[in-house]
CSV table of C-alpha atoms in Angstrom, one decimal:
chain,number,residue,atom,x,y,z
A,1,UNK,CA,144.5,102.4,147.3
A,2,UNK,CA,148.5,101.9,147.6
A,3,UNK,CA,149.3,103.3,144.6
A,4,UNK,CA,147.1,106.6,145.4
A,5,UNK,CA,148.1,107.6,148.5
A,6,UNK,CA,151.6,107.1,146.8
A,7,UNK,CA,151.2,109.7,143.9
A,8,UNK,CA,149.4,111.9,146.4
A,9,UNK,CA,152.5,111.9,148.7
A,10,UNK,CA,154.9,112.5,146.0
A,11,UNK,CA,153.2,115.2,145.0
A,12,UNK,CA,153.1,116.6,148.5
A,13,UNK,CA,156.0,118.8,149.2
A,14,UNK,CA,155.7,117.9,153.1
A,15,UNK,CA,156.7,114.5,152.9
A,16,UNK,CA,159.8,112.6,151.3
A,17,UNK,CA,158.8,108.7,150.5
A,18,UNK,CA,161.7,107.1,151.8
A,19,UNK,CA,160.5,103.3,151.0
A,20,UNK,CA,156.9,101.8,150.8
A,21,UNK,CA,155.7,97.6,150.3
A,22,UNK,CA,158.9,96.6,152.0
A,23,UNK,CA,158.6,92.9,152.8
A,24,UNK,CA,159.3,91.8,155.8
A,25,UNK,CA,161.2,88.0,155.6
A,26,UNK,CA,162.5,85.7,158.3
A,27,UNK,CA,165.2,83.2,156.6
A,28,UNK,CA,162.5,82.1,153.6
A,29,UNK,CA,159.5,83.0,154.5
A,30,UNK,CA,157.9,86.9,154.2
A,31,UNK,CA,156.4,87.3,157.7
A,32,UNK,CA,154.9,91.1,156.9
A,33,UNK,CA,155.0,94.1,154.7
A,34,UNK,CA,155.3,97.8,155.8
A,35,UNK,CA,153.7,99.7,154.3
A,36,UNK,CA,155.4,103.3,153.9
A,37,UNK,CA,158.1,105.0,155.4
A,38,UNK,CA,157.9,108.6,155.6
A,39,UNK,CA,160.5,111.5,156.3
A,40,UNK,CA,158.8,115.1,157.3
A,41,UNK,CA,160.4,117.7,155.0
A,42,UNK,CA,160.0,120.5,157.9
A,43,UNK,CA,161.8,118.3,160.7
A,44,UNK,CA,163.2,115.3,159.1
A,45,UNK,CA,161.1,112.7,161.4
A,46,UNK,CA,160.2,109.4,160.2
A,47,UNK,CA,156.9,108.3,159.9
A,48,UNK,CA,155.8,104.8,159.7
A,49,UNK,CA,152.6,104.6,157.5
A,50,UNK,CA,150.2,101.8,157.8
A,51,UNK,CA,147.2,102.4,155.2
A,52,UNK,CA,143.7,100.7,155.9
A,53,UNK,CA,141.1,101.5,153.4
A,54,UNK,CA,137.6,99.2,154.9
A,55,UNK,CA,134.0,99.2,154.3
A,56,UNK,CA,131.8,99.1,157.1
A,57,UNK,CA,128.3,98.6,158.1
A,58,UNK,CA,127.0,100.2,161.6
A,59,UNK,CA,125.7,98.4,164.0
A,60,UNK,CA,123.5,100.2,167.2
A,61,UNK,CA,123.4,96.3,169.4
A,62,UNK,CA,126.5,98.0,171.3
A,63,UNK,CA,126.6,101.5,172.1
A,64,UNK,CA,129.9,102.3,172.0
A,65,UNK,CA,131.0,103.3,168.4
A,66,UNK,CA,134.2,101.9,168.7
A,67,UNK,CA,132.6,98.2,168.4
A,68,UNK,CA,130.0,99.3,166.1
A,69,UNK,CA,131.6,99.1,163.1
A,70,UNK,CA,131.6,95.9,161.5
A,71,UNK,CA,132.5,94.1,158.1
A,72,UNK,CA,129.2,93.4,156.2
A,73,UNK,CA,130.5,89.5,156.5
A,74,UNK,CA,130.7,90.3,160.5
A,75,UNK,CA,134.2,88.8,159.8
A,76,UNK,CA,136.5,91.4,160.8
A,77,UNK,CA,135.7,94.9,162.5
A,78,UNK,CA,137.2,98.4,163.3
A,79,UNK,CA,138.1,97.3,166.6
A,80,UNK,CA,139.9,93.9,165.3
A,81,UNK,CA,141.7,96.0,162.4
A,82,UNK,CA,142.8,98.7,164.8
A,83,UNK,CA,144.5,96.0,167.4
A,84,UNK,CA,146.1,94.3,164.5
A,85,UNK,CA,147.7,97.4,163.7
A,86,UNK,CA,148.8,98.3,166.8
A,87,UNK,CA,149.8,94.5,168.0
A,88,UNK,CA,151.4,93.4,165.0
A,89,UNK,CA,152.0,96.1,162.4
A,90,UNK,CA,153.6,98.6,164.4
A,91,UNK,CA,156.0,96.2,166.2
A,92,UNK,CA,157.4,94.6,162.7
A,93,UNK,CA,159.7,97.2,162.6
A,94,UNK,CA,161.5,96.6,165.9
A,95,UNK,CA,161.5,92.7,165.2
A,96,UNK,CA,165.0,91.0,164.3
A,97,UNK,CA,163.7,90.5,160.6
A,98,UNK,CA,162.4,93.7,160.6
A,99,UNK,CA,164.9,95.8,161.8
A,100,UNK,CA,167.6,94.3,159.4
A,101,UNK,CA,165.2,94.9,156.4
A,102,UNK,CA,165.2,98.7,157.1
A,103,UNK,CA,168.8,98.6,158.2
A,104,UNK,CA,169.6,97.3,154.5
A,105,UNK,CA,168.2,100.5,153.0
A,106,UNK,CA,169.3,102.5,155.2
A,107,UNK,CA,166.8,103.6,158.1
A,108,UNK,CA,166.8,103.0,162.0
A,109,UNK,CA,163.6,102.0,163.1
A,110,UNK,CA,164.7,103.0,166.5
A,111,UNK,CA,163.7,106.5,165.4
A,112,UNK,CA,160.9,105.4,163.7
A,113,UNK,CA,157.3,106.9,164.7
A,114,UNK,CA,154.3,104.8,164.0
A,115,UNK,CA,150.6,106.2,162.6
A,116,UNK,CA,147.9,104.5,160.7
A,117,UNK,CA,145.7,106.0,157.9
A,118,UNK,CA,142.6,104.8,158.0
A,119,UNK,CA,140.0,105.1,155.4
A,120,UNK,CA,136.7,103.5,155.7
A,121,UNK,CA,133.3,103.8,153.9
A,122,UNK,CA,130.3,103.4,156.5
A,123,UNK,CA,126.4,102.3,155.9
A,124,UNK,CA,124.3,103.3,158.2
A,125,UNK,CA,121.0,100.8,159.3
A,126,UNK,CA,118.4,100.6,157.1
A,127,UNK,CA,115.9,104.2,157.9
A,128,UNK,CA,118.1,105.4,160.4
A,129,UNK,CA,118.0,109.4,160.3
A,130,UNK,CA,120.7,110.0,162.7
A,131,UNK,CA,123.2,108.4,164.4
A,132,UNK,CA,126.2,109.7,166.5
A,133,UNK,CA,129.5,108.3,165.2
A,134,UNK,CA,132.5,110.5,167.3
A,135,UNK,CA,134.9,109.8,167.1
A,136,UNK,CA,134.5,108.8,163.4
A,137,UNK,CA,133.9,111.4,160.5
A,138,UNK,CA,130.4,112.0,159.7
A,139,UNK,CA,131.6,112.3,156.0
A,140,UNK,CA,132.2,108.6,156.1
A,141,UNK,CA,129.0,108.0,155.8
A,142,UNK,CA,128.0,107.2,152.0
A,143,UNK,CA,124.8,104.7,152.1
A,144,UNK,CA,123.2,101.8,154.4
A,145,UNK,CA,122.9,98.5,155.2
A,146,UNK,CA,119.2,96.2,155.0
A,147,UNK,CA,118.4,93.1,154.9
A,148,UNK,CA,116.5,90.9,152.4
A,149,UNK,CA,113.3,91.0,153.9
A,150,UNK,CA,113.7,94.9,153.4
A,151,UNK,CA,114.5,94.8,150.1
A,152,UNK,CA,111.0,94.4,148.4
A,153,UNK,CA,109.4,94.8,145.5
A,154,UNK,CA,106.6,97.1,146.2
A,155,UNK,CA,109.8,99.6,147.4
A,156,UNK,CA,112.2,98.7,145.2
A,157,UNK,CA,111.0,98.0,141.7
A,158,UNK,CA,110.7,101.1,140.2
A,159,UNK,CA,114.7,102.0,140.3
A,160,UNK,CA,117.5,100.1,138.2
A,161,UNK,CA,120.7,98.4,140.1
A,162,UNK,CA,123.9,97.1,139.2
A,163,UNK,CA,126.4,94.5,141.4
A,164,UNK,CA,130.1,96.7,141.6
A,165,UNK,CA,132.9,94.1,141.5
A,166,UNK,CA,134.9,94.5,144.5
A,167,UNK,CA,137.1,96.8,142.5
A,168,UNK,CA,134.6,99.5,142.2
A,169,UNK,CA,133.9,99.5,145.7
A,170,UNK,CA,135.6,102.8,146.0
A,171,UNK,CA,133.9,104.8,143.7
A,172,UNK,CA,130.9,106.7,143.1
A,173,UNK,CA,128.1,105.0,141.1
A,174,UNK,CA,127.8,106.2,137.9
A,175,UNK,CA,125.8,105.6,134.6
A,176,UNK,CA,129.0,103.8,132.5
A,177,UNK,CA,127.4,100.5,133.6
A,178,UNK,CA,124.8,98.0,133.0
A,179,UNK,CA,121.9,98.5,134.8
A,180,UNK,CA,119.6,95.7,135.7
A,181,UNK,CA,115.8,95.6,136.7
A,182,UNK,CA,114.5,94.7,140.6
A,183,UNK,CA,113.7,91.0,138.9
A,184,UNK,CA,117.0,90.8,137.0
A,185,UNK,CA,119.3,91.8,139.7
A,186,UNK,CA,117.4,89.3,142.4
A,187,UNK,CA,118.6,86.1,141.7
A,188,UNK,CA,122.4,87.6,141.3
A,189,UNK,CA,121.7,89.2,144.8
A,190,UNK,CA,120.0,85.7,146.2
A,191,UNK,CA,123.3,84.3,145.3
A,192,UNK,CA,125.8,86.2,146.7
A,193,UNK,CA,123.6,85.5,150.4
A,194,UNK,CA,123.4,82.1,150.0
A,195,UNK,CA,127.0,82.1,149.9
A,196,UNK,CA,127.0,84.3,152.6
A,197,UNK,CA,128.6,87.5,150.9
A,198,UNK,CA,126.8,90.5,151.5
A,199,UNK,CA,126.5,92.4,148.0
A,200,UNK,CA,127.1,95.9,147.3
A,201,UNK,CA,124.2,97.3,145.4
A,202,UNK,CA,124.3,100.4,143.4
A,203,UNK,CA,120.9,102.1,142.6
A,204,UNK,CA,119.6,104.5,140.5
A,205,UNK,CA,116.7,106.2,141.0
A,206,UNK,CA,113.9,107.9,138.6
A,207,UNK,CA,115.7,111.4,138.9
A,208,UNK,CA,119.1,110.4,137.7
A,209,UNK,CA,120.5,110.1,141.2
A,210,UNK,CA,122.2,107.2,143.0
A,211,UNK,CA,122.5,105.2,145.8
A,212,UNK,CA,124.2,102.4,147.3
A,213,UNK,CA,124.0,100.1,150.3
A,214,UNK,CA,124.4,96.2,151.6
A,215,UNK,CA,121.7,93.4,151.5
A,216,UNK,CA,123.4,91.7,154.3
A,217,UNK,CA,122.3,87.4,155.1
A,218,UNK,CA,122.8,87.7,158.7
């Protein structure tokens, strides 16, 4: 996702890329990474740029939104991301190490403002019509989450699915795959919970349209 935002932004006449991936080392070791450092054509501020692109599945056991959003693993969430940034990403700049990285290639971090982009696909529960998200963007929203007990044949069985490598997380299903039966695709899926990874599932229905959720083990 690095390398997109990055040919987006140089083709976008209101931002300069001054530097982006610049490691972050104290005496051997790389301690952090920032990164993208931006300078704003119109008043020549810089911008610190941290870039988060997640997946998500919704949870409604807590009511604020801010802690529903979790990792389909439940091994890292919005909330957790979010601190992280602001705890240990945005302060890397102002540490010794990384103050004399920036220095080297010429920028002061002490005039250095910090923002995070933060992209995230979300999955609603399994049947749930509605739910409100703000501050989130509704738009997020591109499928849902079940678990196995949900996914059953009498439902199920009619459509075709495919298992995305992690890669093609990001985009749409399409038909430039192999799709697989309800019976064929099972014991892939029964794997990936036993070793406790929740699968992404791409479907495709009888009308040539697609879906695509999380059979989660938890």
């Amino acid at each position: 996702m690095e390398f997109i935002f990055k040919q987006l932004l140089d083709y976008c006449p209101a931002y300069e890329v001054l530097a982006h991936n610049i490691p972050i080392r104290q005496e051997k070791h790389t301690i952090g990474e920032i990164d993208f450092i931006l300078k704003k054509i119109d008043d020549q501020q810089l911008l610190h740029i941290e870039l988060t692109y997640k997946f998500y599945v919704v949870t409604i056991e807590v009511s604020d939104p801010i802690h529903q959003l979790i990792g389909p693993n439940k091994r890292d969430s919005f909330f957790s991301k979010m601190k992280k940034i602001k705890d240990n990403q945005f302060p890397l700049l102002h540490t010794k190490a990384g103050t004399a990285s920036l220095k080297k290639i010429g920028i002061d971090p002490s005039i250095v403002s910090h923002q995070a982009c933060f992209k995230a696909q979300l999955f609603l529960p399994f049947n749930c019509k509605s739910i409100d998200l703000y501050p989130f963007d509704p738009n997020c929203i591109v499928g849902y989450w079940l678990r196995p007990n949900d996914f059953r044949p009498e439902t199920y069985d009619r459509y075709e699915f495919y298992l995305p490598f992690k890669s093609q997380w990001v985009v749409e299903p399409n038909d430039n795959v192999q799709w697989l039966s309800f019976n064929k695709i099972l014991p892939e899926i029964n794997l990936c919970l036993i070793k406790q990874n929740a699968p992404l599932i791409w479907m495709k229905k009888n009308n040539n349209t697609f879906e695509k959720f999380f059979i989660v083990w938890w």
